[in-house]
Coordinates of C-alpha atoms in Angstrom, one line a residue:
M1 CA -8.2 -6.3 -14.5
R2 CA -6.8 -6.8 -11.0
R3 CA -9.3 -7.9 -8.5
L4 CA -9.5 -7.2 -4.8
R5 CA -10.9 -10.4 -3.4
H6 CA -12.3 -10.6 0.0
R7 CA -10.5 -13.1 2.2
V8 CA -11.9 -16.5 2.4
P9 CA -12.6 -18.6 5.5
W10 CA -10.6 -21.5 6.9
P11 CA -8.2 -20.0 7.8
A12 CA -8.5 -16.8 5.8
W13 CA -4.9 -16.8 4.5
V14 CA -5.0 -20.3 3.0
P15 CA -6.1 -20.8 -0.6
L16 CA -9.0 -23.2 -0.3
G17 CA -7.4 -25.5 -2.8
L18 CA -4.7 -26.2 -0.2
V19 CA -7.2 -27.0 2.5
T20 CA -7.5 -30.6 1.7
A21 CA -3.8 -31.0 1.4
L22 CA -3.1 -29.3 4.7
A23 CA -5.9 -30.8 6.7
G24 CA -4.5 -34.3 6.6
T25 CA -1.2 -33.0 8.2
A26 CA -2.9 -31.1 11.0
L27 CA -1.6 -27.8 9.5
V28 CA 2.0 -28.7 10.5
V29 CA 3.6 -29.2 7.1
P30 CA 2.2 -28.7 3.6
A31 CA 1.2 -31.7 1.5
P32 CA 4.2 -33.0 -0.4
A33 CA 4.9 -30.8 -3.4
A34 CA 7.8 -32.6 -4.9
A35 CA 5.7 -34.5 -7.4
A36 CA 4.2 -31.3 -8.8
A37 CA 6.5 -28.4 -7.9
T38 CA 9.7 -27.4 -9.6
G39 CA 12.4 -25.7 -7.6
A40 CA 15.6 -23.8 -7.3
V41 CA 18.2 -22.7 -4.7
L42 CA 19.0 -19.1 -3.9
D43 CA 22.4 -18.7 -2.2
P44 CA 25.6 -16.6 -2.8
A45 CA 26.4 -18.8 -5.8
H46 CA 22.9 -18.7 -7.2
S47 CA 21.7 -15.1 -6.6
S48 CA 18.7 -15.1 -9.0
V49 CA 16.3 -17.6 -10.5
S50 CA 13.4 -17.5 -13.0
W51 CA 10.9 -20.0 -14.2
Q52 CA 8.3 -20.2 -16.9
S53 CA 4.7 -21.4 -16.2
P54 CA 2.6 -23.5 -18.4
V55 CA 0.0 -21.8 -20.6
Y56 CA -3.3 -21.6 -18.8
P57 CA -6.4 -21.9 -20.9
K58 CA -9.1 -19.2 -20.8
G59 CA -10.8 -19.1 -17.4
T60 CA -8.7 -21.9 -16.0
V61 CA -9.4 -21.2 -12.3
G62 CA -12.3 -19.0 -11.2
D63 CA -11.4 -19.0 -7.5
P64 CA -8.5 -20.2 -5.3
K65 CA -10.6 -23.1 -4.0
D66 CA -10.4 -24.6 -7.4
C67 CA -6.7 -25.4 -7.0
P68 CA -6.4 -29.2 -6.6
A69 CA -4.0 -30.8 -4.2
P70 CA -0.4 -30.9 -5.6
G71 CA -0.5 -34.6 -6.3
A72 CA -3.6 -34.2 -8.3
D73 CA -2.1 -31.5 -10.6
P74 CA 0.8 -33.0 -12.4
G75 CA 2.7 -30.5 -14.4
N76 CA 1.1 -27.6 -12.6
Q77 CA -1.6 -27.5 -15.3
V78 CA -4.2 -25.9 -13.0
C79 CA -2.2 -23.9 -10.4
D80 CA 1.6 -23.3 -10.7
R81 CA 3.8 -24.4 -7.8
F82 CA 7.5 -23.6 -7.4
D83 CA 9.8 -24.2 -4.4
L84 CA 12.6 -21.8 -3.4
S85 CA 15.3 -22.9 -1.0
V86 CA 17.1 -19.9 0.5
S87 CA 20.5 -20.4 2.0
V88 CA 22.6 -17.3 3.0
P89 CA 25.3 -16.6 5.6
A90 CA 24.3 -15.4 9.1
G91 CA 23.8 -11.7 9.2
Y92 CA 23.0 -11.5 5.4
W93 CA 19.7 -9.7 6.1
N94 CA 21.0 -7.3 8.6
D95 CA 20.2 -3.8 7.3
N96 CA 19.1 -5.1 3.9
P97 CA 16.7 -2.5 2.4
E98 CA 14.5 -5.0 0.8
G99 CA 14.1 -7.1 3.9
G100 CA 14.0 -10.5 2.2
V101 CA 13.7 -12.2 -1.2
P102 CA 11.8 -10.2 -3.7
L103 CA 9.5 -12.4 -5.8
A104 CA 7.6 -11.3 -8.8
V105 CA 5.3 -12.8 -11.5
T106 CA 5.1 -11.1 -14.9
W107 CA 2.4 -12.3 -17.2
E108 CA 2.3 -12.1 -21.0
H109 CA -1.0 -10.2 -21.0
P110 CA -1.1 -7.6 -18.2
T111 CA -4.9 -7.6 -18.3
D112 CA -5.0 -11.1 -16.9
D113 CA -5.1 -11.9 -13.2
F114 CA -3.1 -14.2 -11.1
D115 CA -2.8 -14.5 -7.3
L116 CA 0.5 -15.3 -5.6
Y117 CA 0.9 -17.1 -2.2
V118 CA 4.1 -18.1 -0.4
Y119 CA 4.2 -20.7 2.5
D120 CA 7.0 -21.9 4.7
D121 CA 7.7 -25.5 5.6
H122 CA 5.1 -25.3 8.5
G123 CA 2.3 -24.5 6.1
T124 CA 2.2 -20.9 7.3
Q125 CA 1.6 -18.2 4.7
V126 CA 4.5 -15.8 4.9
A127 CA 3.8 -13.6 1.8
S128 CA 1.2 -13.0 -0.8
S129 CA 0.2 -10.7 -3.6
A130 CA -3.4 -10.4 -4.9
G131 CA -3.7 -7.7 -7.5
T132 CA -1.6 -4.8 -6.0
A133 CA 1.0 -4.5 -8.8
D134 CA 1.9 -5.4 -12.3
P135 CA 4.0 -7.5 -12.1
E136 CA 2.5 -9.0 -9.0
A137 CA 5.3 -8.9 -6.4
T138 CA 5.9 -9.7 -2.8
V139 CA 8.9 -10.2 -0.5
I140 CA 9.7 -13.5 1.3
P141 CA 10.8 -12.6 4.8
R142 CA 14.5 -12.5 5.8
A143 CA 15.1 -16.1 6.7
S144 CA 16.7 -19.1 5.3
G145 CA 14.6 -22.2 4.5
T146 CA 12.5 -23.7 1.8
Y147 CA 9.4 -21.7 0.6
H148 CA 6.5 -23.0 -1.4
V149 CA 5.2 -20.6 -4.0
V150 CA 1.6 -21.2 -5.3
V151 CA 0.4 -19.1 -8.2
V152 CA -3.4 -19.2 -8.9
P153 CA -4.6 -18.2 -12.4
Y154 CA -7.7 -16.3 -11.5
D155 CA -8.9 -14.9 -14.8
V156 CA -6.6 -15.7 -17.7
H157 CA -6.9 -16.0 -21.5
D158 CA -4.5 -18.6 -22.9
N159 CA -1.7 -16.9 -20.9
S160 CA 1.5 -17.8 -19.1
F161 CA 3.9 -15.9 -16.8
T162 CA 7.5 -15.7 -15.9
G163 CA 8.4 -15.9 -12.2
T164 CA 11.6 -14.3 -10.8
A165 CA 13.3 -14.1 -7.4
Y166 CA 16.7 -12.8 -6.4
L167 CA 18.9 -12.2 -3.4
P168 CA 19.4 -8.4 -3.0
A169 CA 23.0 -7.1 -3.1
T170 CA 23.8 -4.0 -1.1
E171 CA 26.0 -0.9 -1.5
D172 CA 26.5 2.1 0.8
A173 CA 27.1 5.8 -0.1
G174 CA 30.8 6.7 -0.1
D175 CA 32.6 9.9 0.7
L176 CA 31.3 13.3 -0.4
T177 CA 32.8 14.3 -3.7
S178 CA 31.0 17.6 -4.4
F179 CA 28.7 20.2 -2.7
S180 CA 27.2 23.3 -4.2
G181 CA 24.1 25.4 -4.3
G182 CA 22.2 28.3 -2.7
D183 CA 18.8 30.0 -2.6
G184 CA 17.3 27.0 -0.9
S185 CA 18.5 24.3 -3.2
Y186 CA 21.7 22.3 -2.8
T187 CA 23.3 19.6 -5.0
I188 CA 25.4 16.8 -3.4
R189 CA 27.4 14.0 -4.8
A190 CA 29.2 11.0 -3.4
G191 CA 30.7 9.2 -6.4
Q192 CA 27.8 8.1 -8.6
L193 CA 25.2 8.9 -6.0
A194 CA 23.4 12.2 -6.7
A195 CA 21.5 13.9 -4.0
R196 CA 19.6 17.2 -3.6
A197 CA 18.3 19.1 -0.6
D198 CA 15.5 21.6 -1.2
F199 CA 14.2 23.8 1.6
L200 CA 10.6 24.7 1.2
T201 CA 8.4 27.3 2.8
G202 CA 6.6 26.5 6.1
G203 CA 9.5 24.5 7.7
Q204 CA 9.8 21.7 5.2
L205 CA 12.8 19.9 3.6
R206 CA 12.8 17.7 0.6
L207 CA 15.8 15.3 0.4
Q208 CA 16.3 13.2 -2.7
A209 CA 19.1 10.7 -3.6
D210 CA 19.6 8.2 -6.4
P211 CA 22.7 6.0 -7.0
S212 CA 22.1 6.1 -10.7
G213 CA 23.5 9.6 -10.7
S214 CA 20.2 11.1 -12.0
L215 CA 17.3 12.2 -9.8
S216 CA 13.8 11.2 -10.9
D217 CA 10.2 11.6 -9.7
P218 CA 8.1 8.7 -10.7
A219 CA 5.1 9.8 -8.6
G220 CA 5.0 13.2 -10.4
T221 CA 1.9 15.2 -9.4
E222 CA -0.1 12.1 -8.5
I223 CA 0.3 12.4 -4.7
V224 CA 1.8 15.9 -4.3
R225 CA -0.4 18.0 -6.5
K226 CA 1.4 21.3 -6.0
Q227 CA 5.0 21.6 -5.0
P228 CA 5.6 24.1 -2.1
A229 CA 7.6 27.2 -3.0
A230 CA 11.3 27.2 -2.3
D231 CA 12.5 29.0 0.8
R232 CA 15.4 31.0 -0.5
H233 CA 16.5 32.4 2.9
T234 CA 19.3 29.8 3.3
S235 CA 23.1 29.9 3.6
S236 CA 25.8 27.3 3.8
F237 CA 29.1 27.0 5.8
D238 CA 32.0 24.6 6.1
A239 CA 32.3 23.1 9.6
G240 CA 35.2 20.8 8.7
D241 CA 33.6 17.4 9.2
Y242 CA 30.4 18.5 7.4
Y243 CA 28.8 21.3 5.4
G244 CA 26.0 23.0 7.1
I245 CA 22.9 24.5 5.4
R246 CA 21.2 27.0 7.6
A247 CA 17.5 27.7 7.0
P248 CA 14.8 29.4 9.1
G249 CA 14.4 27.1 12.1
A250 CA 16.8 24.4 11.1
V251 CA 20.3 23.4 10.0
L252 CA 21.0 20.4 7.7
R253 CA 24.4 18.8 8.2
V254 CA 25.9 17.1 5.2
Y255 CA 28.8 14.9 6.5
K256 CA 31.8 14.3 4.3
K257 CA 33.3 10.9 5.2
P258 CA 31.1 9.1 4.5
L259 CA 28.2 11.1 3.2
R260 CA 25.5 11.2 5.8
F261 CA 22.7 13.7 6.7
G262 CA 21.5 15.2 10.0
L263 CA 18.8 17.7 10.7
Y264 CA 19.2 20.0 13.7
K265 CA 17.3 22.9 15.2
A266 CA 18.5 26.5 14.6
D267 CA 21.1 26.3 17.3
N268 CA 22.9 23.5 15.4
R269 CA 23.2 21.5 18.6
T270 CA 19.8 20.1 19.3
R271 CA 19.3 17.0 17.1
I272 CA 16.0 16.5 15.3
W273 CA 17.2 13.4 13.4
Q274 CA 20.6 12.1 12.5
E275 CA 21.8 9.3 10.2
D276 CA 24.0 6.8 12.0
K277 CA 25.1 5.2 8.8
P278 CA 25.1 6.3 5.2
L279 CA 22.3 5.6 2.8
R280 CA 22.3 2.0 1.7
W281 CA 20.7 0.7 -1.5
S282 CA 20.2 -2.8 -2.9
T283 CA 19.1 -4.3 -6.2
G284 CA 15.6 -2.8 -5.8
G285 CA 15.5 -0.8 -2.6
M286 CA 17.0 2.0 -0.5
R287 CA 16.9 2.6 3.2
Q288 CA 17.8 5.4 5.6
S289 CA 19.2 4.5 9.1
L290 CA 18.7 7.0 12.0
D291 CA 19.8 7.2 15.6
R292 CA 16.8 6.6 17.9
G293 CA 16.3 8.9 20.9
A294 CA 16.2 7.4 24.4
D295 CA 12.5 8.2 24.7
E296 CA 11.6 8.8 21.1
Q297 CA 8.1 7.6 20.1
F298 CA 6.8 6.9 16.6
F299 CA 3.3 7.1 15.1
G300 CA 1.6 7.1 11.7
G301 CA 1.8 4.8 8.8
G302 CA -1.9 5.2 7.9
E303 CA -4.2 2.4 8.9
Q304 CA -2.2 -0.1 10.9
N305 CA -4.9 -2.4 12.4
G306 CA -4.5 -2.6 16.2
S307 CA -1.3 -0.6 16.3
F308 CA -0.8 3.0 17.4
S309 CA 2.6 3.5 18.9
H310 CA 5.4 1.9 16.8
R311 CA 8.5 2.2 19.0
G312 CA 10.2 -1.2 18.9
Q313 CA 7.9 -2.4 16.2
T314 CA 8.2 -3.0 12.4
M315 CA 5.6 -1.2 10.4
Y316 CA 4.7 -2.3 6.9
V317 CA 3.6 0.3 4.3
S318 CA 1.7 -1.7 1.7
N319 CA -1.4 -3.7 1.3
S320 CA -1.7 -7.0 3.2
F321 CA -5.4 -7.9 2.3
D322 CA -5.6 -8.7 6.0
W323 CA -8.5 -7.1 7.8
D324 CA -7.6 -8.5 11.2
E325 CA -5.3 -7.1 13.9
G326 CA -1.9 -6.7 12.5
G327 CA -3.1 -6.1 8.9
Y328 CA -2.4 -3.0 6.9
N329 CA -4.5 -2.0 3.8
N330 CA -4.9 1.7 4.0
S331 CA -1.3 2.4 4.9
Q332 CA 0.6 5.5 4.0
P333 CA 4.4 6.1 3.7
F334 CA 4.4 8.6 6.5
Y335 CA 5.5 8.6 10.1
L336 CA 5.6 11.1 13.0
S337 CA 8.3 11.3 15.6
S338 CA 8.0 12.8 19.1
A339 CA 11.5 14.3 18.4
G340 CA 9.7 17.1 16.5
Y341 CA 9.4 16.0 12.9
G342 CA 7.5 13.8 10.5
V343 CA 8.6 12.3 7.1
F344 CA 6.6 11.4 4.0
R345 CA 8.2 9.2 1.3
N346 CA 7.0 10.5 -2.1
T347 CA 6.5 7.2 -3.8
F348 CA 4.1 4.4 -4.7
A349 CA 6.6 1.7 -3.7
P350 CA 5.8 -0.5 -0.6
G351 CA 8.0 0.1 2.4
V352 CA 9.2 -1.5 5.7
Y353 CA 9.9 0.8 8.6
T354 CA 11.6 -0.7 11.7
F355 CA 11.6 1.6 14.8
D356 CA 14.3 -0.2 16.7
S357 CA 17.7 1.2 17.5
P358 CA 18.7 2.3 15.0
V359 CA 15.5 3.3 13.1
T360 CA 15.6 1.9 9.5
T361 CA 13.1 3.1 7.0
G362 CA 13.1 2.0 3.3
Q363 CA 11.0 1.6 0.2
Q364 CA 11.2 -1.0 -2.4
E365 CA 12.7 1.3 -5.0
R366 CA 16.3 2.3 -5.6
R367 CA 15.9 6.0 -4.7
L368 CA 15.1 8.3 -1.8
D369 CA 12.5 11.0 -2.0
A370 CA 11.5 12.2 1.4
Y371 CA 9.7 15.3 2.7
Y372 CA 10.5 16.3 6.3
F373 CA 8.1 18.4 8.3
L374 CA 9.2 20.2 11.5
G375 CA 7.0 20.9 14.5
D376 CA 4.8 19.2 17.1
A377 CA 2.3 16.5 16.1
K378 CA -0.5 19.0 15.2
Q379 CA 1.9 21.1 13.1
V380 CA 3.4 18.1 11.3
I381 CA 0.1 16.5 10.4
D382 CA -1.1 19.9 9.2
K383 CA 1.9 20.3 6.9
Y384 CA 1.7 16.7 5.7
T385 CA -2.0 17.0 4.7
K386 CA -1.4 20.4 3.1
L387 CA 1.1 18.6 0.9
V388 CA -0.9 15.5 -0.1
G389 CA -4.4 16.6 0.5
K390 CA -6.6 17.7 3.4
P391 CA -9.4 15.3 4.5
F392 CA -12.5 16.1 2.4
M393 CA -15.8 17.1 4.0
P394 CA -18.3 14.3 3.3
P395 CA -22.0 15.0 2.7
V396 CA -24.3 14.7 5.7
Y397 CA -25.6 11.4 4.5
G398 CA -22.0 10.1 4.3
L399 CA -21.9 10.5 8.1
E400 CA -25.0 8.4 8.6
P401 CA -25.2 4.6 8.7
G402 CA -25.2 2.8 5.3
D403 CA -26.5 -0.5 4.1
S404 CA -24.9 -2.8 1.5
D405 CA -26.1 -6.0 -0.1
C406 CA -26.6 -7.6 -3.5
Y407 CA -30.2 -7.3 -4.5
L408 CA -30.2 -8.6 -8.0
H409 CA -30.4 -12.4 -8.4
N410 CA -28.7 -13.1 -5.1
A411 CA -28.3 -16.9 -5.1
N412 CA -28.0 -16.9 -1.3
R413 CA -31.4 -15.1 -0.9
G414 CA -33.4 -16.5 -3.7
E415 CA -34.7 -14.5 -6.7
R416 CA -34.5 -10.8 -5.9
H417 CA -34.4 -7.5 -7.8
T418 CA -32.7 -4.1 -7.3
L419 CA -36.0 -2.5 -6.3
D420 CA -36.3 -5.0 -3.4
A421 CA -33.8 -2.7 -1.7
L422 CA -36.7 -0.3 -1.1
K423 CA -38.4 -2.9 1.1
V424 CA -35.3 -2.9 3.4
A425 CA -35.4 0.9 3.4
D426 CA -39.0 0.7 4.5
G427 CA -37.9 -1.2 7.5
Y428 CA -35.5 1.5 8.5
T429 CA -38.2 4.1 8.2
Q430 CA -40.8 2.0 10.1
H431 CA -38.4 1.4 13.0
Q432 CA -37.1 5.0 13.0
M433 CA -33.6 3.9 12.2
P434 CA -31.3 6.4 10.5
L435 CA -30.3 5.4 6.9
G436 CA -28.0 7.7 4.9
W437 CA -27.2 5.5 1.8
M438 CA -27.5 2.0 0.4
L439 CA -25.2 0.0 -1.9
V440 CA -27.6 -2.1 -3.9
N441 CA -25.1 -4.2 -5.9
D442 CA -22.5 -5.1 -3.2
G443 CA -21.4 -8.6 -4.2
Y444 CA -19.1 -10.2 -6.8
G445 CA -20.9 -10.5 -10.1
C446 CA -23.9 -8.5 -8.8
G447 CA -25.4 -6.0 -11.3
Y448 CA -28.3 -3.7 -11.1
E449 CA -31.5 -2.7 -12.8
D450 CA -34.2 0.0 -12.5
L451 CA -31.6 2.5 -11.3
Q452 CA -33.6 5.7 -11.5
Q453 CA -36.6 4.2 -9.7
T454 CA -34.4 2.7 -7.0
A455 CA -32.7 6.1 -6.5
Q456 CA -36.0 7.9 -6.3
G457 CA -37.4 5.4 -3.9
L458 CA -34.3 5.8 -1.6
N459 CA -34.7 9.6 -1.8
D460 CA -38.2 9.2 -0.5
H461 CA -36.6 7.6 2.6
N462 CA -34.1 10.5 2.8
A463 CA -31.3 8.1 1.7
Q464 CA -29.0 8.1 -1.3
L465 CA -28.2 5.4 -3.9
G466 CA -24.7 3.9 -3.8
L467 CA -23.0 1.5 -6.2
W468 CA -20.0 -0.8 -6.0
T469 CA -17.8 0.0 -9.0
Q470 CA -17.2 -3.6 -9.8
D471 CA -16.9 -3.1 -13.5
G472 CA -15.0 0.2 -13.7
I473 CA -15.8 3.8 -13.4
D474 CA -16.4 4.4 -17.1
K475 CA -20.2 4.3 -16.5
L476 CA -20.0 6.6 -13.5
A477 CA -21.3 9.7 -15.2
E478 CA -24.4 8.0 -16.5
Q479 CA -25.0 6.3 -13.2
V480 CA -24.7 9.6 -11.3
K481 CA -27.2 11.2 -13.7
A482 CA -29.5 8.3 -12.9
G483 CA -29.2 9.0 -9.1
Q484 CA -26.0 7.4 -7.8
R485 CA -24.4 9.5 -5.0
V486 CA -22.0 7.1 -3.3
A487 CA -19.2 5.1 -5.0
K488 CA -17.5 2.1 -3.4
L489 CA -14.2 1.2 -5.0
D490 CA -13.1 -2.3 -4.6
V491 CA -12.5 -4.1 -7.8
A492 CA -12.4 -1.7 -10.7
W493 CA -9.9 0.8 -9.4
V494 CA -7.5 -1.9 -10.3
G495 CA -4.3 -1.3 -12.2
N496 CA -0.6 -1.1 -11.5
G497 CA -0.7 -0.7 -7.8
Y498 CA -1.5 2.2 -5.4
R499 CA -1.3 4.8 -8.2
F500 CA -4.5 3.4 -9.7
A501 CA -6.2 3.3 -6.4
L502 CA -5.5 7.0 -5.8
D503 CA -6.4 7.9 -9.4
A504 CA -9.7 6.1 -9.2
C505 CA -10.6 7.8 -5.9
D506 CA -9.9 11.2 -7.3
A507 CA -11.8 10.3 -10.5
A508 CA -14.9 8.9 -8.6
K509 CA -15.2 11.9 -6.4
K510 CA -14.9 14.2 -9.4
G511 CA -17.4 12.1 -11.4
I512 CA -20.1 12.5 -8.8
E513 CA -19.5 16.3 -8.4
D514 CA -19.3 16.9 -12.2
N515 CA -22.6 15.2 -12.9
S516 CA -24.7 16.3 -10.0
D517 CA -25.1 19.0 -7.4
A518 CA -23.9 16.6 -4.7
R519 CA -20.6 16.5 -2.8
G520 CA -18.6 13.4 -3.8
F521 CA -18.6 10.5 -1.4
V522 CA -16.2 7.6 -2.1
W523 CA -15.7 4.6 0.0
L524 CA -12.5 2.4 -0.5
P525 CA -10.8 -0.4 1.4
V526 CA -7.3 -0.1 -0.2
S527 CA -5.6 3.3 -0.6
W528 CA -2.4 5.3 -0.4
A529 CA -1.1 8.7 0.7
G530 CA -3.6 11.4 -0.3
A531 CA -6.7 9.2 -0.4
Q532 CA -8.2 11.3 2.5
R533 CA -8.7 14.1 0.0
C534 CA -11.3 12.1 -2.0
G535 CA -12.6 9.2 0.1
V536 CA -13.3 7.6 3.4
L537 CA -11.3 4.5 4.2
W538 CA -12.9 1.1 5.1
S539 CA -11.0 -1.4 7.2
G540 CA -12.3 -4.3 5.3
D541 CA -14.3 -7.5 5.9
Q542 CA -14.6 -8.1 9.6
Q543 CA -16.5 -10.4 11.9
L544 CA -19.1 -9.4 14.4
S545 CA -17.4 -9.9 17.7
W546 CA -16.2 -7.9 20.8
D547 CA -12.6 -8.6 19.7
Y548 CA -13.0 -6.8 16.5
I549 CA -14.6 -3.8 18.3
R550 CA -11.5 -3.8 20.6

């Protein structure tokens, strides 16, 4: 089971086991790792590396703070440490789809849980993975230097893992070798690269490409539940340097040498977007590179904490487990351009979008699957949400303030019981404060008791019972029948990445509605494209300060 752990203090990105080691060096360099860490070099002569961890006994480490300092952990018997020295020529990372060194940990038993942290020589965390994928994976930024990898066995059962890292190699699409099609669907090839352009009703274009020569759709119907109908009112023409595909309201140019794409308005003169270079793919990624307009602005990406306009910025589409400014946890692979279009990548793979000149957008998978929507901002957002899901209408109590705490045997508060939540609800009523719902088991390891009585007591205060789905949604039906009306997803949506987060959101909403007469209300801190159809998004653990309000 993958766990979403709340960030820990001092400072929040540092595993507490490193605190002692780092404190003595004033947070300038990490404690010497040579005595405990093994290592390898990644350079043009050594393009990949793998290492095998020791076997960790059952329940080795319950929390990152349990990692001892490196010198006190010979042989990495408690927490695994590995050093990577990256040395590549200048310009190696320019236009590289994966944006750095992909690093992954694959465990023998996928039900076990490890956390992965990467630090540079200054003791700064530069990458991490905490339960977002199987294998757990991250990317070390595009820079040479020595990086210190720390893998924390969080919840293991006599298990070991294999770590791997590699330098991505790149290849570009070549010249067009074939073009055919009609009735809204066109097939394109450039050597082994297969591509297809499908025009869809409502001013939409789906463009797919795959260097394997075969198109695939790993997301299936998970995000896009129903494929829009084809727009068959299209025609093609040969303009010499490119083939043109004319559809209602737009012309797609398919350039021949090398293969590139450009989308223009119906006059075939006014550019909407234009590739300045051919598609580039690497060992595990693909990017699209576009000309940037002189005044073109970019928005979107889901929840990007503290960021609204992205021109000149790099936007990450993944989960950072960072609730602060600059963090991104409810991100979506979608952006909107003031040039009159938006684009959604139909994938669960993380992405990096850089809105410089040129604009480069890529996902960490070796394929392109992009839906382009034409129109102004309102029209684009309307088309995008029609494709992946309109925001659901929450119940009235979902729009009211909520209260969350652990009421059963809370060590920080003394002996307590779930029914003690009603005493807190009494206070809301006495002080004429609005209260829509209460999470009564909000805390790691916190359970519940007397569910029906608690639900009835909250109903007497015109409030609804909520539960944190810490141990899965298998019990949701019986909990809803006992009175639960709010589901917070945090730990037990876990599985192989964002697909499981979205699946659990859909399932939790449906579980409430199938077992009661209530409208489903789901609250989640990590999500993906389409989550608005089933839940409200929480920006995570934050502190009470004016800066957070800003």
